[in-house]
């Protein structure tokens, strides 16, 4: 995959800033999963121009720890976007894997599953989505709308009168992921075209299949602690390099984030059973078995195959109430 930067290229910025002077920008938030891929395809082909316009650009925020299948698929999406003259902007806030394991400096906490010294269970507060997806996208939008950029790359305030619409790929069966408090700022608005069109995830899969993209992957970090057993099994059975990377990360994160400064009172894991990923019984899926293992707090109803990670709808929203209590959500 090509390298990504903190901000769009000068050419991309100039193009978007010119457009924003005369009308609101129409932008797509691209996670490279099923639903956001559907939106890009519909935009490029003009399949529903009223609900899905021709985008001025689509934005992919790279955590640099996505499965290889996502980067492979992203290259396909880039060709689709290029054919329709839609810039695909790839930006990053750095490598989430590197930052999670570095000994000092700034880091964003991942929602690691914690087993305390006294046997109590919990989760570290999630900061990764905000730091590695939301903030980079917001910076791009502000810059595209004409906000000044300092020499160090800091992006200032958006000039008065500039505005952007950001399309988010939540389907009609994901209404629960839409949160009213996720406003991206006074200069932009989130739009949910697939919900307007009453398109479900299955509808999206069917449309992508018509264009040879039936194997579109879900977007989420390789070692995302919000992964269900279905994802871990698929990774183990079909993506050996990603599986090896997830196991390695799990082993290295056992004492929590090294840069935290304060020693973790317990151990951290990426698998919800709080045992090393290499040893976790990821083939165990029945609710009764999960209830037996989780004691008083059951994660039996946690979606076995949660949706991809979206900047404005983290997988956390898929955890049922009893599990959310455990997670501190």
Coordinates of N, CA and C in Angstrom, one line a residue, residues 166-319:
X166 N -21.1 15.0 5.2 CA -20.3 13.7 5.2 C -21.2 12.5 5.2
X167 N -21.1 11.7 4.2 CA -22.0 10.5 4.1 C -21.3 9.4 4.9
X168 N -22.1 8.7 5.8 CA -21.7 7.7 6.7 C -22.3 6.4 6.2
X169 N -21.6 5.3 6.2 CA -22.1 4.0 5.7 C -22.8 3.1 6.7
X170 N -23.8 3.6 7.3 CA -24.6 2.8 8.2 C -25.8 2.4 7.5
X171 N -26.1 1.1 7.5 CA -27.3 0.5 6.7 C -28.5 0.6 7.6
X172 N -29.7 0.3 6.9 CA -31.0 0.4 7.6 C -31.1 -0.5 8.8
X173 N -30.3 -1.6 8.8 CA -30.4 -2.5 10.0 C -29.4 -2.1 11.1
X174 N -28.8 -1.0 10.9 CA -27.8 -0.5 11.9 C -28.2 0.9 12.5
X175 N -29.5 1.1 12.6 CA -30.0 2.4 13.1 C -29.4 2.6 14.5
X176 N -29.2 1.6 15.3 CA -28.7 1.7 16.6 C -27.3 2.3 16.7
X177 N -26.6 2.3 15.6 CA -25.3 2.9 15.6 C -25.3 4.4 15.4
X178 N -26.4 5.0 15.0 CA -26.5 6.4 14.8 C -26.7 7.1 16.1
X179 N -25.8 8.0 16.4 CA -25.8 8.7 17.7 C -25.9 10.2 17.5
X180 N -26.9 10.8 18.2 CA -27.2 12.2 18.0 C -26.0 13.1 18.4
X181 N -25.2 12.6 19.3 CA -24.1 13.4 19.9 C -22.8 13.4 19.1
X182 N -22.9 12.8 17.9 CA -21.6 12.6 17.2 C -21.5 13.7 16.1
X183 N -22.0 14.9 16.4 CA -21.9 16.0 15.4 C -20.4 16.3 15.2
X184 N -20.0 16.4 13.9 CA -18.6 16.6 13.6 C -18.1 18.0 13.8
X185 N -19.0 18.9 14.0 CA -18.7 20.4 14.2 C -19.7 21.3 13.5
X186 N -19.6 22.6 13.8 CA -20.6 23.5 13.3 C -20.5 23.7 11.8
X187 N -19.4 23.2 11.1 CA -19.3 23.5 9.7 C -19.6 22.2 8.9
X188 N -20.1 21.1 9.5 CA -20.4 19.9 8.7 C -21.5 19.2 9.3
X189 N -22.0 18.2 8.6 CA -23.2 17.5 9.0 C -23.0 16.0 8.5
X190 N -23.5 15.1 9.3 CA -23.4 13.6 9.0 C -24.7 13.2 8.3
X191 N -24.6 12.5 7.2 CA -25.7 12.0 6.4 C -25.6 10.5 6.3
X192 N -26.8 9.8 6.4 CA -26.8 8.4 6.3 C -27.7 7.9 5.1
X193 N -27.1 7.9 3.9 CA -27.9 7.6 2.7 C -28.5 6.2 2.7
X194 N -27.7 5.2 3.2 CA -28.3 3.8 3.1 C -29.5 3.7 4.0
X195 N -29.6 4.4 5.1 CA -30.8 4.4 5.9 C -31.9 5.1 5.2
X196 N -31.6 6.2 4.5 CA -32.6 6.9 3.7 C -33.2 6.0 2.6
X197 N -32.3 5.2 2.0 CA -32.7 4.3 1.0 C -33.3 3.0 1.5
X198 N -33.3 2.8 2.8 CA -33.7 1.5 3.4 C -33.0 0.3 2.9
X199 N -31.7 0.5 2.7 CA -30.8 -0.6 2.3 C -30.2 -1.3 3.5
X200 N -30.3 -2.6 3.6 CA -29.7 -3.3 4.7 C -28.3 -3.8 4.2
X201 N -27.6 -4.3 5.2 CA -26.2 -4.8 4.9 C -26.3 -5.9 3.8
X202 N -27.3 -6.7 3.9 CA -27.5 -7.8 2.8 C -27.7 -7.2 1.5
X203 N -28.5 -6.1 1.4 CA -28.6 -5.4 0.1 C -27.3 -4.9 -0.4
X204 N -26.5 -4.3 0.5 CA -25.2 -3.8 0.1 C -24.3 -5.0 -0.4
X205 N -24.3 -6.1 0.3 CA -23.5 -7.3 -0.2 C -23.9 -7.7 -1.6
X206 N -25.3 -7.7 -1.8 CA -25.8 -8.1 -3.1 C -25.3 -7.2 -4.2
X207 N -25.4 -5.9 -3.9 CA -25.0 -4.9 -4.9 C -23.5 -5.0 -5.2
X208 N -22.7 -5.2 -4.2 CA -21.2 -5.3 -4.4 C -20.9 -6.6 -5.2
X209 N -21.7 -7.6 -4.9 CA -21.5 -8.9 -5.6 C -21.7 -8.8 -7.1
X210 N -22.6 -7.9 -7.5 CA -22.9 -7.7 -8.9 C -21.7 -7.1 -9.6
X211 N -20.8 -6.5 -8.8 CA -19.6 -5.8 -9.4 C -18.3 -6.5 -9.0
X212 N -18.5 -7.8 -8.6 CA -17.3 -8.6 -8.3 C -16.6 -8.3 -7.0
X213 N -17.4 -7.7 -6.0 CA -16.8 -7.4 -4.7 C -17.5 -8.1 -3.6
X214 N -17.9 -9.4 -3.9 CA -18.6 -10.1 -2.9 C -17.8 -10.5 -1.6
X215 N -16.5 -10.4 -1.7 CA -15.6 -10.7 -0.6 C -15.1 -9.4 0.1
X216 N -15.9 -8.3 0.0 CA -15.5 -7.1 0.7 C -15.3 -7.4 2.2
X217 N -14.1 -7.1 2.8 CA -13.9 -7.4 4.2 C -14.5 -6.3 5.1
X218 N -14.5 -6.6 6.4 CA -14.9 -5.6 7.4 C -13.6 -4.9 7.8
X219 N -13.8 -3.6 8.1 CA -12.7 -2.7 8.5 C -12.6 -2.7 10.0
X220 N -11.5 -3.2 10.6 CA -11.2 -3.1 12.0 C -9.8 -3.5 12.2
X221 N -9.1 -2.9 13.2 CA -7.7 -3.2 13.4 C -7.5 -4.7 13.6
X222 N -6.4 -5.2 13.2 CA -6.1 -6.6 13.3 C -6.4 -7.2 14.7
X223 N -6.0 -6.5 15.7 CA -6.1 -7.0 17.1 C -7.2 -6.2 17.9
X224 N -8.3 -5.8 17.2 CA -9.4 -5.1 17.8 C -10.0 -5.9 19.0
X225 N -10.0 -5.4 20.2 CA -10.6 -6.2 21.3 C -12.1 -6.4 21.2
X226 N -12.7 -5.6 20.4 CA -14.2 -5.8 20.2 C -14.5 -6.8 19.1
X227 N -13.6 -7.6 18.7 CA -13.8 -8.7 17.7 C -14.6 -9.8 18.4
X228 N -15.5 -10.4 17.6 CA -16.2 -11.6 18.1 C -15.4 -12.8 17.6
X229 N -15.8 -14.0 18.1 CA -15.1 -15.2 17.8 C -15.2 -15.5 16.3
X230 N -16.2 -15.1 15.6 CA -16.3 -15.4 14.2 C -15.2 -14.7 13.4
X231 N -14.8 -13.5 13.8 CA -13.7 -12.8 13.2 C -12.4 -13.5 13.5
X232 N -12.2 -13.8 14.8 CA -11.0 -14.5 15.2 C -10.8 -15.8 14.4
X233 N -11.9 -16.6 14.3 CA -11.8 -17.9 13.5 C -11.5 -17.6 12.1
X234 N -12.1 -16.7 11.5 CA -11.8 -16.4 10.0 C -10.4 -15.9 9.9
X235 N -9.9 -15.1 10.8 CA -8.5 -14.7 10.7 C -7.6 -15.9 10.8
X236 N -7.8 -16.7 11.8 CA -7.0 -17.9 12.0 C -7.0 -18.8 10.8
X237 N -8.1 -19.0 10.2 CA -8.3 -20.0 9.2 C -7.9 -19.5 7.8
X238 N -8.0 -18.2 7.6 CA -7.8 -17.7 6.2 C -6.8 -16.6 6.1
X239 N -6.4 -16.0 7.2 CA -5.4 -14.9 7.2 C -4.3 -15.1 8.1
X240 N -3.4 -16.1 7.9 CA -2.4 -16.5 8.8 C -1.4 -15.4 9.2
X241 N -1.1 -14.5 8.3 CA -0.2 -13.4 8.7 C -0.9 -12.4 9.7
X242 N -2.1 -12.1 9.4 CA -2.9 -11.2 10.4 C -3.0 -11.9 11.7
X243 N -3.3 -13.2 11.7 CA -3.5 -14.0 12.9 C -2.2 -14.0 13.7
X244 N -1.1 -14.2 13.1 CA 0.2 -14.2 13.8 C 0.5 -12.8 14.4
X245 N 0.1 -11.7 13.6 CA 0.3 -10.4 14.1 C -0.6 -10.1 15.3
X246 N -1.8 -10.6 15.3 CA -2.7 -10.4 16.4 C -2.2 -11.1 17.7
X247 N -1.7 -12.3 17.5 CA -1.2 -13.1 18.6 C 0.0 -12.4 19.2
X248 N 0.9 -11.9 18.3 CA 2.1 -11.2 18.8 C 1.7 -9.9 19.6
X249 N 0.8 -9.2 19.1 CA 0.3 -8.0 19.7 C -0.3 -8.3 21.1
X250 N -1.1 -9.3 21.1 CA -1.7 -9.7 22.4 C -0.7 -10.1 23.4
X251 N 0.4 -10.8 23.1 CA 1.4 -11.1 24.0 C 2.2 -9.9 24.5
X252 N 2.4 -9.0 23.6 CA 3.2 -7.8 24.0 C 2.4 -6.8 24.8
X253 N 1.1 -6.8 24.7 CA 0.2 -5.9 25.5 C -0.2 -6.4 26.8
X254 N 0.3 -7.5 27.2 CA -0.2 -8.2 28.5 C -0.1 -7.3 29.7
X255 N 0.9 -6.4 29.8 CA 1.0 -5.5 30.9 C 0.4 -4.1 30.7
X256 N -0.4 -4.0 29.6 CA -1.1 -2.8 29.3 C -0.2 -1.9 28.4
X257 N -0.6 -0.6 28.2 CA 0.2 0.3 27.4 C 1.5 0.7 28.2
X258 N 2.7 0.4 27.6 CA 3.9 0.8 28.4 C 4.0 2.3 28.6
X259 N 3.5 3.1 27.8 CA 3.6 4.6 27.9 C 2.6 5.1 29.0
X260 N 1.8 4.3 29.5 CA 0.8 4.8 30.5 C 1.5 5.3 31.7
X261 N 2.7 4.8 32.1 CA 3.4 5.3 33.2 C 3.0 4.6 34.5
X262 N 1.7 4.4 34.7 CA 1.2 3.7 35.9 C 1.1 2.2 35.6
X263 N 1.7 1.4 36.4 CA 1.6 -0.1 36.2 C 0.2 -0.6 36.2
X264 N -0.1 -1.5 35.3 CA -1.5 -2.1 35.3 C -1.6 -3.1 36.4
X265 N -2.7 -3.0 37.2 CA -2.9 -3.9 38.3 C -3.7 -5.1 37.8
X266 N -3.0 -5.9 37.0 CA -3.6 -7.1 36.4 C -3.0 -7.3 35.1
X267 N -3.7 -8.0 34.2 CA -3.2 -8.3 32.9 C -4.2 -7.9 31.8
X268 N -3.7 -7.5 30.6 CA -4.5 -7.1 29.5 C -4.5 -8.1 28.4
X269 N -5.7 -8.3 27.7 CA -5.9 -9.2 26.7 C -6.7 -8.6 25.6
X270 N -6.5 -9.1 24.3 CA -7.4 -8.7 23.2 C -8.6 -9.5 23.1
X271 N -8.6 -10.8 23.7 CA -9.8 -11.6 23.6 C -10.7 -11.4 24.9
X272 N -12.0 -11.4 24.7 CA -12.9 -11.1 25.8 C -12.9 -12.2 26.9
X273 N -12.4 -13.4 26.6 CA -12.3 -14.4 27.7 C -11.2 -14.1 28.7
X274 N -10.3 -13.2 28.3 CA -9.2 -12.8 29.1 C -8.2 -14.0 29.4
X275 N -7.9 -14.6 28.3 CA -6.8 -15.6 28.2 C -6.0 -15.2 27.0
X276 N -4.8 -15.7 26.9 CA -4.0 -15.3 25.7 C -4.8 -15.7 24.4
X277 N -4.7 -14.9 23.4 CA -5.4 -15.2 22.1 C -5.1 -16.5 21.6
X278 N -3.8 -16.9 21.7 CA -3.3 -18.2 21.1 C -4.0 -19.4 21.8
X279 N -4.5 -19.1 23.0 CA -5.1 -20.2 23.8 C -6.6 -20.1 23.9
X280 N -7.2 -19.0 23.5 CA -8.6 -18.7 23.6 C -9.4 -19.8 22.8
X281 N -10.5 -20.2 23.4 CA -11.3 -21.2 22.7 C -12.3 -20.4 21.7
X282 N -11.7 -20.0 20.6 CA -12.5 -19.2 19.7 C -13.5 -20.0 18.9
X283 N -13.5 -21.3 19.0 CA -14.5 -22.2 18.4 C -15.7 -22.3 19.2
X284 N -15.7 -21.8 20.5 CA -16.8 -21.9 21.4 C -17.7 -20.8 21.2
X285 N -19.0 -21.0 20.8 CA -19.9 -19.9 20.4 C -21.3 -20.0 21.1
X286 N -21.6 -21.1 21.8 CA -23.0 -21.2 22.3 C -23.2 -20.2 23.5
X287 N -24.4 -19.6 23.6 CA -24.7 -18.7 24.7 C -24.5 -19.4 26.0
X288 N -25.0 -20.6 26.2 CA -24.8 -21.3 27.5 C -23.4 -21.4 27.9
X289 N -22.5 -21.8 27.0 CA -21.1 -21.9 27.3 C -20.5 -20.6 27.7
X290 N -20.9 -19.5 27.0 CA -20.4 -18.2 27.4 C -20.9 -17.8 28.8
X291 N -22.2 -18.1 29.1 CA -22.7 -17.8 30.4 C -21.9 -18.5 31.5
X292 N -21.6 -19.7 31.3 CA -20.8 -20.5 32.2 C -19.5 -19.9 32.5
X293 N -18.9 -19.4 31.4 CA -17.5 -18.8 31.5 C -17.5 -17.4 32.1
X294 N -18.6 -16.7 31.9 CA -18.5 -15.3 32.3 C -19.2 -15.0 33.6
X295 N -19.6 -16.0 34.3 CA -20.1 -15.9 35.7 C -21.3 -15.0 35.8
X296 N -21.2 -14.0 36.7 CA -22.4 -13.1 36.9 C -22.7 -12.2 35.7
X297 N -21.7 -11.8 35.0 CA -21.9 -10.9 33.9 C -21.7 -11.6 32.6
X298 N -22.8 -11.8 31.8 CA -22.7 -12.6 30.6 C -22.5 -11.7 29.4
X299 N -21.6 -12.2 28.5 CA -21.4 -11.5 27.2 C -22.0 -12.4 26.2
X300 N -22.9 -13.3 26.6 CA -23.4 -14.3 25.7 C -24.1 -13.7 24.5
X301 N -24.7 -12.5 24.7 CA -25.5 -11.8 23.6 C -24.7 -10.9 22.8
X302 N -23.4 -10.8 23.1 CA -22.5 -9.9 22.3 C -22.5 -10.4 20.9
X303 N -22.7 -9.6 19.9 CA -22.7 -10.0 18.5 C -21.5 -10.8 18.2
X304 N -21.8 -12.0 17.7 CA -20.7 -12.9 17.3 C -19.8 -12.4 16.2
X305 N -20.5 -11.6 15.4 CA -19.8 -11.0 14.2 C -20.1 -9.5 14.1
X306 N -19.5 -8.7 15.0 CA -19.8 -7.3 15.0 C -19.4 -6.6 13.7
X307 N -20.1 -5.4 13.5 CA -19.8 -4.7 12.3 C -18.4 -4.1 12.3
X308 N -18.0 -3.5 11.1 CA -16.7 -2.9 11.1 C -16.6 -1.7 11.9
X309 N -15.3 -1.2 12.1 CA -15.1 0.0 13.0 C -15.3 1.2 12.1
X310 N -16.2 2.1 12.6 CA -16.5 3.3 11.9 C -16.1 4.5 12.8
X311 N -15.6 5.6 12.2 CA -15.3 6.8 13.0 C -16.5 7.2 13.9
X312 N -17.7 7.2 13.3 CA -18.8 7.7 14.0 C -19.8 6.6 14.5
X313 N -19.2 5.4 14.8 CA -20.0 4.3 15.3 C -19.1 3.2 15.7
X314 N -18.3 3.3 16.7 CA -17.4 2.3 17.1 C -18.2 1.0 17.4
X315 N -17.5 -0.1 17.3 CA -18.1 -1.4 17.6 C -18.6 -1.5 19.0
X316 N -18.2 -0.6 19.9 CA -18.7 -0.6 21.3 C -20.2 -0.5 21.3
X317 N -20.8 0.1 20.3 CA -22.2 0.3 20.3 C -23.0 -1.0 20.1
X318 N -22.3 -2.0 19.8 CA -22.9 -3.3 19.5 C -22.9 -4.2 20.8
X319 N -22.3 -3.8 21.9 CA -22.3 -4.6 23.1 C -23.6 -4.4 23.8

